[in-house]
Amino acid sequence: IAAMGIPATIPAGEYVPTADQRVVLHGIAWSHYEALLSLRGEASSPRVAFLDGALELMTPSKDHERNKSFVGRLLEAYALDRGIDLSPYGSWTLKDAPRQSGVEPDECYIVGADQSRERPDLAIEVVWTSGGIDKLEIYSRLGVGEVWFWKDGRIEVHVLRNGRYESARRSHLFPGLDIDLLCSFLDRPTALQAVRAFREALRK
């Protein structure tokens, strides 16, 4: 970063011992954001987000990665049980230079048999600490139809309508999914145990 002429920064958000490592830089040109992505290459970390000259670098913690993986595996178990086609695309780099927006979700999905779309239908974000840039604004500019935020043991659903996100009690993509039920299995010791217990609950 220093070699690119980007100044040193201070961490964003409150300090939590198990939290992610995050910094936010301001006054960054889009070209520097693109250069940083190129320098990082195919590495999975840090995850990079950009909004109107604000650049966020985030290295996820072990607990962050665990929760995003558990949510994803449980969602996939639900889709398998209900015969819904979907494919995960991980931390797909989504960006739009004219709209000065870029983000890498914790997990994202295209729903349905047609996988040719240029944007995911669903993005999932895990929130461990406060601070950082406005991810919902980024996703709205990119046209991602639905975003889930896991925070404090719950999932908040945001559905894009007329260019703005609205909070929703249920997923628009998976209207039959009880999201509170899904979250109740996130405390299982392993992902396999969580999936087994969730599928048993779905059969009842």
XYZ file of N, CA, C and O in Angstrom:
816
model
N 0.836 -1.202 0.000
C 0.000 0.000 0.000
C 0.868 1.248 0.000
O 0.617 2.186 -0.730
N 1.900 1.256 0.834
C 2.779 2.420 0.890
C 3.431 2.676 -0.467
O 3.609 3.814 -0.880
N 3.777 1.590 -1.165
C 4.419 1.731 -2.466
C 3.489 2.362 -3.488
O 3.929 2.931 -4.482
N 2.200 2.297 -3.243
C 1.224 2.882 -4.148
C 0.906 4.318 -3.774
O 0.052 4.958 -4.389
N 1.530 4.822 -2.726
C 1.283 6.194 -2.322
C 0.062 6.358 -1.453
O -0.431 7.466 -1.247
N -0.465 5.254 -0.903
C -1.626 5.316 -0.035
C -1.151 5.519 1.393
O -0.304 4.774 1.883
N -1.655 6.521 2.109
C -1.165 6.828 3.442
C -1.535 5.780 4.478
O -2.457 4.990 4.293
N -0.794 5.769 5.580
C -1.087 4.866 6.686
C -2.414 5.239 7.313
O -2.854 6.374 7.247
N -3.061 4.254 7.940
C -4.386 4.500 8.510
C -4.501 3.903 9.897
O -3.622 3.212 10.371
N -5.645 4.142 10.493
C -5.953 3.565 11.784
C -7.093 2.565 11.645
O -7.925 2.718 10.786
N -7.129 1.524 12.481
C -8.197 0.529 12.360
C -9.570 1.158 12.513
O -9.744 2.112 13.262
N -10.539 0.607 11.784
C -11.924 1.075 11.884
C -12.696 0.202 12.852
O -12.495 -0.998 12.903
N -13.579 0.810 13.638
C -14.453 0.047 14.516
C -13.844 -0.226 15.873
O -12.681 0.055 16.142
N -14.649 -0.806 16.752
C -14.212 -1.081 18.106
C -13.317 -2.303 18.138
O -13.362 -3.148 17.258
N -12.492 -2.404 19.203
C -11.600 -3.546 19.319
C -12.300 -4.688 20.049
O -12.873 -4.505 21.114
N -12.277 -5.860 19.452
C -12.797 -7.074 20.069
C -11.723 -8.133 19.876
O -11.219 -8.300 18.765
N -11.332 -8.874 20.928
C -10.214 -9.811 20.802
C -10.357 -10.818 19.663
O -9.378 -11.197 19.043
N -11.600 -11.277 19.381
C -11.791 -12.256 18.320
C -12.233 -11.613 17.010
O -12.685 -12.293 16.101
N -12.119 -10.300 16.915
C -12.686 -9.590 15.775
C -11.787 -9.666 14.552
O -10.635 -10.082 14.606
N -12.356 -9.209 13.439
C -11.595 -9.105 12.209
C -10.609 -7.941 12.307
O -10.786 -7.033 13.103
N -9.595 -7.972 11.460
C -8.685 -6.836 11.336
C -9.157 -5.995 10.154
O -9.279 -6.497 9.042
N -9.454 -4.720 10.437
C -10.022 -3.873 9.393
C -9.407 -2.486 9.439
O -9.233 -1.921 10.519
N -9.078 -1.958 8.271
C -8.665 -0.555 8.166
C -9.459 0.090 7.046
O -9.870 -0.573 6.086
N -9.712 1.379 7.186
C -10.395 2.144 6.147
C -9.518 3.331 5.774
O -9.054 4.068 6.644
N -9.289 3.494 4.468
C -8.505 4.603 3.944
C -9.435 5.518 3.162
O -10.376 5.050 2.520
N -9.160 6.811 3.203
C -10.021 7.770 2.521
C -9.228 8.538 1.455
O -8.008 8.634 1.516
N -9.936 9.072 0.490
C -9.306 9.841 -0.574
C -8.512 8.989 -1.540
O -7.497 9.433 -2.086
N -8.983 7.757 -1.778
C -8.278 6.815 -2.639
C -8.876 6.843 -4.050
O -10.096 6.800 -4.215
N -8.019 6.902 -5.038
C -8.471 6.893 -6.430
C -8.900 5.484 -6.842
O -8.371 4.486 -6.339
N -9.847 5.417 -7.756
C -10.295 4.118 -8.268
C -9.126 3.319 -8.849
O -9.049 2.097 -8.699
N -8.199 3.996 -9.485
C -7.047 3.301 -10.069
C -6.210 2.614 -8.998
O -5.637 1.541 -9.233
N -6.122 3.221 -7.794
C -5.389 2.578 -6.704
C -6.131 1.336 -6.211
O -5.504 0.331 -5.849
N -7.442 1.420 -6.163
C -8.240 0.251 -5.795
C -8.002 -0.892 -6.783
O -7.756 -2.046 -6.383
N -8.039 -0.589 -8.069
C -7.795 -1.608 -9.087
C -6.380 -2.183 -8.970
O -6.175 -3.391 -9.113
N -5.412 -1.307 -8.707
C -4.028 -1.763 -8.567
C -3.873 -2.681 -7.372
O -3.147 -3.686 -7.419
N -4.550 -2.354 -6.269
C -4.469 -3.191 -5.072
C -5.047 -4.576 -5.333
O -4.480 -5.592 -4.914
N -6.154 -4.635 -6.049
C -6.732 -5.934 -6.397
C -5.753 -6.750 -7.244
O -5.610 -7.961 -7.044
N -5.081 -6.081 -8.158
C -4.115 -6.781 -9.010
C -2.925 -7.288 -8.201
O -2.446 -8.409 -8.411
N -2.450 -6.465 -7.263
C -1.317 -6.871 -6.430
C -1.669 -8.056 -5.544
O -0.855 -8.950 -5.324
N -2.887 -8.081 -5.034
C -3.308 -9.187 -4.172
C -3.468 -10.477 -4.953
O -3.249 -11.571 -4.436
N -3.874 -10.355 -6.221
C -4.034 -11.532 -7.054
C -5.159 -12.429 -6.587
O -6.224 -11.961 -6.194
N -4.907 -13.736 -6.588
C -5.936 -14.720 -6.248
C -6.013 -15.010 -4.753
O -6.793 -15.870 -4.333
N -5.228 -14.320 -3.952
C -5.275 -14.554 -2.501
C -6.659 -14.206 -1.964
O -7.340 -13.316 -2.478
N -7.086 -14.915 -0.919
C -8.423 -14.710 -0.358
C -8.480 -13.572 0.650
O -9.565 -13.188 1.093
N -7.331 -13.047 1.022
C -7.284 -11.995 2.038
C -6.167 -11.011 1.702
O -5.138 -11.399 1.135
N -6.364 -9.713 2.009
C -7.550 -9.140 2.639
C -8.695 -8.995 1.643
O -8.479 -8.899 0.437
N -9.924 -8.956 2.169
C -11.069 -8.621 1.344
C -11.114 -7.105 1.201
O -10.856 -6.377 2.154
N -11.470 -6.671 0.010
C -11.373 -5.249 -0.313
C -12.744 -4.718 -0.722
O -13.456 -5.350 -1.497
N -13.099 -3.554 -0.186
C -14.339 -2.876 -0.583
C -14.013 -1.423 -0.889
O -13.080 -0.845 -0.320
N -14.803 -0.826 -1.777
C -14.549 0.556 -2.204
C -15.873 1.283 -2.373
O -16.833 0.743 -2.926
N -15.916 2.536 -1.897
C -17.104 3.362 -2.070
C -16.699 4.836 -2.086
O -16.256 5.382 -1.064
N -16.817 5.467 -3.241
C -16.589 6.911 -3.352
C -15.284 7.374 -2.711
O -15.242 8.333 -1.945
N -14.196 6.666 -3.000
C -12.889 7.068 -2.499
C -12.522 6.498 -1.148
O -11.390 6.701 -0.680
N -13.433 5.780 -0.490
C -13.114 5.099 0.772
C -12.799 3.644 0.453
O -13.573 2.959 -0.215
N -11.649 3.192 0.938
C -11.172 1.836 0.671
C -11.086 1.076 1.982
O -10.431 1.529 2.924
N -11.747 -0.059 2.053
C -11.707 -0.889 3.262
C -10.945 -2.168 2.985
O -11.196 -2.860 1.994
N -10.010 -2.484 3.874
C -9.263 -3.739 3.832
C -9.640 -4.535 5.070
O -9.546 -4.027 6.186
N -10.070 -5.781 4.895
C -10.506 -6.571 6.023
C -9.927 -7.981 5.953
O -10.039 -8.657 4.928
N -9.263 -8.380 7.040
C -8.788 -9.745 7.171
C -9.711 -10.462 8.140
O -9.752 -10.130 9.330
N -10.499 -11.430 7.670
C -11.486 -12.064 8.538
C -10.852 -12.971 9.581
O -9.839 -13.618 9.335
N -11.480 -12.996 10.750
C -11.034 -13.864 11.831
C -11.525 -15.294 11.596
O -12.369 -15.559 10.733
N -11.034 -16.218 12.410
C -11.479 -17.615 12.338
C -12.982 -17.712 12.572
O -13.690 -18.417 11.847
N -13.491 -16.998 13.595
C -14.926 -17.058 13.891
C -15.751 -16.470 12.752
O -16.854 -16.943 12.459
N -15.247 -15.427 12.125
C -15.928 -14.822 10.968
C -16.092 -15.875 9.866
O -17.201 -16.075 9.345
N -15.008 -16.541 9.525
C -15.041 -17.534 8.460
C -15.919 -18.723 8.826
O -16.625 -19.289 7.976
N -15.896 -19.105 10.096
C -16.750 -20.210 10.544
C -18.219 -19.858 10.331
O -18.985 -20.659 9.781
N -18.627 -18.683 10.773
C -20.039 -18.335 10.689
C -20.527 -18.202 9.253
O -21.625 -18.640 8.916
N -19.720 -17.577 8.400
C -20.161 -17.444 7.009
C -20.262 -18.807 6.342
O -21.172 -19.053 5.543
N -19.367 -19.725 6.689
C -19.422 -21.067 6.110
C -20.616 -21.850 6.630
O -21.295 -22.552 5.863
N -20.906 -21.728 7.944
C -22.054 -22.432 8.506
C -23.352 -21.921 7.880
O -24.223 -22.710 7.510
N -23.504 -20.600 7.764
C -24.720 -20.044 7.150
C -24.862 -20.567 5.720
O -25.944 -20.992 5.289
N -23.766 -20.550 4.978
C -23.808 -21.030 3.602
C -24.162 -22.497 3.496
O -25.004 -22.895 2.675
N -23.567 -23.344 4.355
C -23.862 -24.778 4.287
C -25.314 -25.059 4.662
O -25.958 -25.936 4.078
N -25.838 -24.317 5.634
C -27.230 -24.515 6.035
C -28.183 -24.052 4.929
O -29.204 -24.705 4.667
N -27.867 -22.943 4.289
C -28.694 -22.490 3.171
C -28.672 -23.519 2.048
O -29.719 -23.831 1.449
N -27.511 -24.066 1.760
C -27.409 -25.079 0.710
C -28.185 -26.338 1.077
O -28.806 -26.984 0.208
N -28.179 -26.701 2.368
C -28.958 -27.856 2.820
C -30.449 -27.604 2.618
O -31.194 -28.507 2.198
N -30.894 -26.375 2.905
C -32.296 -26.029 2.691
C -32.647 -26.119 1.202
O -33.691 -26.673 0.833
N -31.794 -25.574 0.356
C -32.049 -25.602 -1.086
C -32.105 -27.039 -1.602
O -32.972 -27.381 -2.423
N -31.218 -27.892 -1.115
C -31.226 -29.303 -1.519
C -32.522 -29.975 -1.081
O -33.151 -30.719 -1.850
N -32.942 -29.704 0.147
C -34.157 -30.304 0.677
C -35.394 -29.867 -0.096
O -36.332 -30.633 -0.287
N -35.403 -28.603 -0.565
C -36.578 -28.064 -1.242
C -36.464 -28.094 -2.767
O -37.339 -27.608 -3.468
N -35.375 -28.664 -3.280
C -35.214 -28.775 -4.724
C -34.973 -27.458 -5.428
O -35.427 -27.247 -6.564
N -34.248 -26.544 -4.769
C -33.956 -25.222 -5.336
C -32.540 -25.226 -5.910
O -31.580 -25.563 -5.212
N -32.400 -24.847 -7.160
C -31.072 -24.756 -7.782
C -30.365 -23.491 -7.306
O -30.940 -22.396 -7.338
N -29.136 -23.636 -6.873
C -28.307 -22.471 -6.577
C -26.843 -22.884 -6.593
O -26.519 -24.064 -6.431
N -25.970 -21.905 -6.791
C -24.533 -22.155 -6.794
C -23.831 -21.075 -5.990
O -24.149 -19.887 -6.124
N -22.857 -21.479 -5.129
C -22.090 -20.497 -4.366
C -20.935 -19.942 -5.196
O -20.316 -20.657 -5.981
N -20.658 -18.644 -4.999
C -19.556 -17.999 -5.706
C -18.578 -17.320 -4.754
O -17.787 -16.476 -5.179
N -18.616 -17.687 -3.476
C -17.620 -17.217 -2.531
C -17.492 -15.712 -2.481
O -18.466 -14.971 -2.535
N -16.246 -15.240 -2.394
C -15.958 -13.804 -2.309
C -15.713 -13.229 -3.703
O -14.659 -12.649 -3.990
N -16.682 -13.396 -4.562
C -16.651 -12.893 -5.937
C -16.416 -11.376 -5.908
O -17.129 -10.651 -5.223
N -15.413 -10.902 -6.628
C -15.135 -9.463 -6.676
C -16.145 -8.780 -7.591
O -16.164 -9.012 -8.799
N -16.992 -7.941 -6.985
C -18.041 -7.219 -7.714
C -17.652 -5.748 -7.747
O -17.364 -5.164 -6.698
N -17.656 -5.136 -8.913
C -17.235 -3.736 -8.979
C -17.860 -3.032 -10.166
O -18.236 -3.658 -11.161
N -17.961 -1.712 -10.041
C -18.527 -0.863 -11.079
C -17.823 0.477 -11.013
O -18.081 1.283 -10.110
N -16.913 0.725 -11.960
C -16.116 1.952 -11.929
C -16.964 3.218 -12.029
O -16.762 4.163 -11.253
N -17.937 3.316 -12.972
C -18.734 4.545 -13.038
C -19.473 4.857 -11.743
O -19.676 6.031 -11.406
N -19.873 3.828 -11.014
C -20.594 4.035 -9.753
C -19.669 4.036 -8.542
O -20.146 4.107 -7.404
N -18.347 3.936 -8.780
C -17.352 4.033 -7.705
C -17.664 3.072 -6.560
O -17.662 3.435 -5.376
N -17.938 1.832 -6.915
C -18.361 0.847 -5.930
C -17.713 -0.498 -6.209
O -17.661 -0.950 -7.364
N -17.246 -1.143 -5.140
C -16.697 -2.482 -5.267
C -16.770 -3.205 -3.934
O -16.663 -2.587 -2.878
N -16.968 -4.512 -3.982
C -17.097 -5.278 -2.737
C -16.804 -6.750 -3.020
O -16.920 -7.209 -4.168
N -16.427 -7.466 -1.960
C -16.234 -8.913 -2.028
C -17.041 -9.529 -0.890
O -16.648 -9.418 0.276
N -18.175 -10.144 -1.188
C -19.016 -10.694 -0.125
C -18.298 -11.800 0.646
O -17.333 -12.397 0.155
N -18.790 -12.077 1.837
C -18.295 -13.260 2.538
C -18.706 -14.522 1.787
O -17.938 -15.465 1.662
N -19.930 -14.521 1.290
C -20.443 -15.601 0.452
C -21.516 -15.006 -0.430
O -22.165 -14.020 -0.062
N -21.704 -15.570 -1.612
C -22.783 -15.097 -2.479
C -23.271 -16.239 -3.348
O -22.561 -17.242 -3.556
N -24.494 -16.079 -3.858
C -25.148 -17.152 -4.606
C -25.895 -16.600 -5.810
O -26.474 -15.513 -5.745
N -25.904 -17.395 -6.873
C -26.856 -17.225 -7.958
C -27.894 -18.319 -7.794
O -27.561 -19.502 -7.635
N -29.164 -17.930 -7.819
C -30.266 -18.854 -7.596
C -30.934 -19.176 -8.925
O -31.222 -18.275 -9.719
N -31.179 -20.458 -9.158
C -31.819 -20.893 -10.397
C -30.844 -21.594 -11.317
O -29.622 -21.583 -11.104
N -31.387 -22.217 -12.358
C -30.559 -22.991 -13.281
C -29.668 -22.113 -14.155
O -28.586 -22.528 -14.576
N -30.097 -20.888 -14.437
C -29.310 -19.970 -15.268
C -28.229 -19.324 -14.406
O -28.512 -18.493 -13.552
N -26.980 -19.702 -14.663
C -25.857 -19.195 -13.871
C -25.034 -18.155 -14.626
O -23.901 -17.853 -14.270
N -25.615 -17.579 -15.681
C -24.851 -16.678 -16.555
C -24.890 -15.226 -16.104
O -24.252 -14.377 -16.723
N -25.615 -14.923 -15.033
C -25.756 -13.530 -14.620
C -24.444 -12.949 -14.139
O -23.578 -13.659 -13.620
N -24.309 -11.630 -14.270
C -23.073 -10.932 -13.923
C -23.060 -10.438 -12.470
O -22.086 -9.830 -12.040
N -24.153 -10.659 -11.764
C -24.244 -10.290 -10.349
C -24.916 -11.426 -9.592
O -25.807 -12.096 -10.126
N -24.536 -11.658 -8.344
C -25.232 -12.681 -7.566
C -26.637 -12.209 -7.196
O -26.921 -11.009 -7.161
N -27.506 -13.173 -6.915
C -28.842 -12.850 -6.417
C -28.823 -12.560 -4.923
O -29.636 -11.775 -4.425
N -27.899 -13.195 -4.216
C -27.814 -13.065 -2.759
C -26.365 -12.880 -2.339
O -25.482 -13.616 -2.799
N -26.129 -11.907 -1.464
C -24.820 -11.730 -0.830
C -24.993 -11.892 0.668
O -25.992 -11.442 1.246
N -24.030 -12.539 1.309
C -24.058 -12.759 2.754
C -22.838 -12.085 3.376
O -21.710 -12.266 2.903
N -23.077 -11.312 4.430
C -22.007 -10.618 5.151
C -22.081 -10.975 6.632
O -23.169 -11.015 7.223
N -20.930 -11.238 7.226
C -20.822 -11.475 8.668
C -20.240 -10.222 9.309
O -19.206 -9.711 8.865
N -20.901 -9.702 10.338
C -20.477 -8.466 11.000
C -20.030 -8.795 12.416
O -20.826 -9.225 13.248
N -18.731 -8.579 12.697
C -18.195 -8.806 14.037
C -17.944 -7.507 14.784
O -18.004 -7.468 16.002
N -17.585 -6.457 14.066
C -17.245 -5.188 14.711
C -17.978 -4.040 14.026
O -18.397 -4.150 12.884
N -18.098 -2.937 14.748
C -18.703 -1.748 14.161
C -17.694 -1.066 13.245
O -16.523 -1.414 13.202
N -18.154 -0.066 12.519
C -17.251 0.684 11.650
C -17.226 0.119 10.243
O -17.982 -0.779 9.887
N -16.333 0.665 9.432
C -16.241 0.242 8.049
C -17.133 1.082 7.156
O -17.831 1.986 7.600
N -17.100 0.779 5.872
C -17.878 1.566 4.924
C -19.265 0.942 4.727
O -19.515 -0.177 5.167
N -20.144 1.664 4.082
C -21.543 1.280 3.956
C -21.709 0.207 2.872
O -21.835 0.508 1.691
N -21.726 -1.048 3.299
C -21.817 -2.150 2.341
C -23.169 -2.160 1.629
O -23.244 -2.503 0.441
N -24.226 -1.798 2.328
C -25.531 -1.801 1.678
C -25.579 -0.808 0.515
O -26.187 -1.092 -0.528
N -24.951 0.337 0.689
C -24.903 1.309 -0.404
C -24.149 0.730 -1.596
O -24.558 0.905 -2.755
N -23.062 0.021 -1.317
C -22.304 -0.605 -2.409
C -23.172 -1.625 -3.139
O -23.271 -1.627 -4.375
N -23.807 -2.498 -2.368
C -24.627 -3.542 -2.992
C -25.784 -2.953 -3.792
O -26.147 -3.483 -4.840
N -26.369 -1.863 -3.299
C -27.478 -1.253 -4.042
C -26.990 -0.697 -5.370
O -27.663 -0.826 -6.395
N -25.806 -0.086 -5.386
C -25.255 0.443 -6.638
C -24.932 -0.681 -7.619
O -25.003 -0.494 -8.832
N -24.567 -1.836 -7.073
C -24.226 -2.982 -7.917
C -25.459 -3.784 -8.333
O -25.364 -4.676 -9.171
N -26.598 -3.490 -7.726
C -27.837 -4.149 -8.120
C -28.007 -5.564 -7.599
O -28.685 -6.381 -8.235
N -27.429 -5.870 -6.439
C -27.607 -7.195 -5.830
C -28.971 -7.223 -5.146
O -29.254 -6.419 -4.256
N -29.810 -8.168 -5.545
C -31.207 -8.140 -5.141
C -31.479 -8.372 -3.673
O -32.469 -7.867 -3.131
N -30.623 -9.142 -3.009
C -30.876 -9.450 -1.598
C -29.545 -9.582 -0.860
O -28.588 -10.164 -1.385
N -29.489 -9.017 0.356
C -28.287 -9.081 1.178
C -28.676 -9.536 2.580
O -29.646 -9.029 3.158
N -27.926 -10.500 3.121
C -28.108 -10.944 4.503
C -26.913 -10.487 5.323
O -25.763 -10.673 4.917
N -27.176 -9.900 6.486
C -26.134 -9.558 7.441
C -26.310 -10.413 8.690
O -27.346 -10.303 9.364
N -25.332 -11.268 8.983
C -25.327 -11.960 10.267
C -24.691 -11.048 11.305
O -23.602 -10.522 11.083
N -25.375 -10.853 12.424
C -24.837 -10.027 13.500
C -25.468 -10.448 14.812
O -26.694 -10.570 14.908
N -24.623 -10.682 15.807
C -25.090 -11.026 17.161
C -26.061 -12.204 17.140
O -27.094 -12.205 17.834
N -25.763 -13.203 16.342
C -26.562 -14.425 16.352
C -27.817 -14.394 15.509
O -28.574 -15.364 15.488
N -28.077 -13.290 14.811
C -29.270 -13.159 13.988
C -28.890 -12.757 12.561
O -27.816 -12.198 12.345
N -29.793 -13.051 11.633
C -29.594 -12.628 10.252
C -30.624 -11.556 9.912
O -31.822 -11.759 10.092
N -30.116 -10.413 9.443
C -30.983 -9.335 8.971
C -31.090 -9.445 7.447
O -30.075 -9.530 6.761
N -32.315 -9.438 6.953
C -32.568 -9.577 5.515
C -32.879 -8.214 4.919
O -33.725 -7.474 5.440
N -32.222 -7.891 3.809
C -32.456 -6.636 3.098
C -32.767 -6.966 1.642
O -31.969 -7.625 0.967
N -33.924 -6.512 1.178
C -34.379 -6.794 -0.187
C -34.389 -5.491 -0.985
O -34.907 -4.469 -0.519
N -33.803 -5.523 -2.179
C -33.705 -4.331 -3.020
C -35.017 -4.102 -3.760
O -35.489 -4.967 -4.514
N -35.608 -2.911 -3.536
C -36.836 -2.531 -4.226
C -36.696 -1.088 -4.685
O -36.420 -0.209 -3.875
N -36.868 -0.870 -5.995
C -36.770 0.472 -6.570
C -35.451 1.157 -6.220
O -35.411 2.345 -5.900
N -34.368 0.387 -6.240
C -33.043 0.943 -6.016
C -32.648 1.151 -4.574
O -31.555 1.642 -4.300
N -33.519 0.777 -3.620
C -33.210 0.938 -2.199
C -33.530 -0.354 -1.460
O -34.454 -1.086 -1.826
N -32.762 -0.604 -0.397
C -32.996 -1.807 0.393
C -34.062 -1.563 1.452
O -34.090 -0.507 2.096
N -34.917 -2.558 1.607
C -35.922 -2.562 2.660
C -35.685 -3.763 3.555
O -35.411 -4.863 3.055
N -35.782 -3.570 4.864
C -35.674 -4.692 5.790
C -36.876 -5.600 5.607
O -37.996 -5.133 5.386
N -36.639 -6.896 5.692
C -37.710 -7.866 5.484
C -37.643 -8.949 6.546
O -36.559 -9.296 7.029
N -38.794 -9.481 6.900
C -38.845 -10.569 7.883
C -38.438 -11.892 7.258
O -37.933 -12.773 7.947
N -38.677 -12.029 5.973
C -38.331 -13.266 5.271
C -37.581 -12.956 3.979
O -37.669 -11.857 3.445
N -36.871 -13.954 3.499
C -36.148 -13.817 2.240
C -37.134 -13.796 1.076
O -38.098 -14.554 1.032
N -36.879 -12.910 0.120
C -37.653 -12.898 -1.120
C -37.267 -14.087 -1.997
O -38.112 -14.662 -2.685
N -36.012 -14.476 -1.946
C -35.528 -15.594 -2.760
C -35.969 -16.939 -2.208
O -36.184 -17.882 -2.965
N -36.069 -17.031 -0.864
C -36.436 -18.285 -0.206
C -37.583 -18.008 0.776
O -37.388 -18.039 1.996
N -38.778 -17.730 0.265
C -39.872 -17.300 1.137
C -40.297 -18.339 2.160
O -40.852 -18.000 3.206
N -40.026 -19.615 1.882
C -40.397 -20.662 2.829
C -39.360 -20.924 3.909
O -39.593 -21.739 4.817
N -38.237 -20.246 3.849
C -37.144 -20.484 4.793
C -37.384 -19.740 6.101
O -37.564 -18.513 6.102
N -37.359 -20.464 7.209
C -37.411 -19.865 8.545
C -35.973 -19.511 8.938
O -35.206 -20.388 9.348
N -35.619 -18.249 8.798
C -34.226 -17.838 9.018
C -33.839 -17.953 10.492
O -32.698 -18.287 10.812
N -34.775 -17.702 11.393
C -34.479 -17.876 12.815
C -34.173 -19.335 13.121
O -33.291 -19.641 13.947
N -34.896 -20.246 12.489
C -34.616 -21.668 12.663
C -33.218 -21.995 12.160
O -32.449 -22.700 12.833
N -32.868 -21.484 10.994
C -31.518 -21.712 10.458
C -30.456 -21.237 11.449
O -29.498 -21.957 11.734
N -30.655 -20.044 12.002
C -29.660 -19.482 12.925
C -29.522 -20.291 14.203
O -28.465 -20.275 14.845
N -30.571 -21.007 14.572
C -30.536 -21.764 15.829
C -29.552 -22.928 15.780
O -29.206 -23.493 16.822
N -29.081 -23.277 14.585
C -28.130 -24.391 14.458
C -26.685 -23.927 14.280
O -25.789 -24.752 14.105
N -26.456 -22.635 14.354
C -25.099 -22.123 14.153
C -24.169 -22.415 15.323
O -22.947 -22.268 15.190
N -24.734 -22.831 16.455
C -23.886 -23.107 17.622
C -23.409 -24.551 17.688
O -22.715 -24.938 18.632
N -23.749 -25.357 16.682
C -23.309 -26.748 16.691
C -21.790 -26.812 16.553
O -21.187 -25.968 15.890
N -21.152 -27.826 17.156
C -19.681 -27.893 17.121
C -19.096 -28.006 15.723
O -18.017 -27.485 15.455
N -19.792 -28.699 14.827
C -19.273 -28.852 13.463
C -20.366 -28.514 12.456
O -21.568 -28.582 12.749
N -19.936 -28.199 11.240
C -20.889 -27.887 10.180
C -21.748 -29.098 9.846
O -22.949 -28.969 9.565
N -21.160 -30.297 9.888
C -21.912 -31.504 9.570
C -23.022 -31.730 10.590
O -24.167 -32.063 10.221
N -22.717 -31.527 11.866
C -23.749 -31.658 12.892
C -24.855 -30.632 12.693
O -26.045 -30.927 12.869
N -24.475 -29.412 12.339
C -25.468 -28.358 12.115
C -26.390 -28.716 10.950
O -27.613 -28.570 11.042
N -25.818 -29.194 9.856
C -26.607 -29.543 8.681
C -27.535 -30.707 8.987
O -28.726 -30.693 8.618
N -27.024 -31.729 9.679
C -27.870 -32.880 10.013
C -29.067 -32.456 10.866
O -30.207 -32.847 10.597
N -28.802 -31.653 11.879
C -29.871 -31.228 12.782
C -30.887 -30.336 12.038
O -32.100 -30.449 12.268
N -30.401 -29.481 11.171
C -31.285 -28.612 10.411
C -32.172 -29.420 9.477
O -33.384 -29.178 9.377
N -31.603 -30.399 8.793
C -32.390 -31.205 7.866
C -33.432 -32.032 8.605
O -34.559 -32.245 8.106
N -33.080 -32.496 9.798
C -34.073 -33.212 10.614
C -35.231 -32.290 10.978
O -36.396 -32.686 10.932
N -34.899 -31.048 11.337
C -35.939 -30.088 11.692
C -36.824 -29.768 10.485
O -38.041 -29.574 10.623
N -36.249 -29.703 9.307
C -37.031 -29.418 8.099
C -38.006 -30.531 7.771
O -39.058 -30.278 7.162
N -37.673 -31.749 8.166
C -38.547 -32.879 7.864
C -39.735 -32.972 8.815
O -40.690 -33.692 8.549
N -39.672 -32.254 9.942
C -40.736 -32.360 10.943
C -41.905 -31.447 10.583
O -41.738 -30.422 9.975
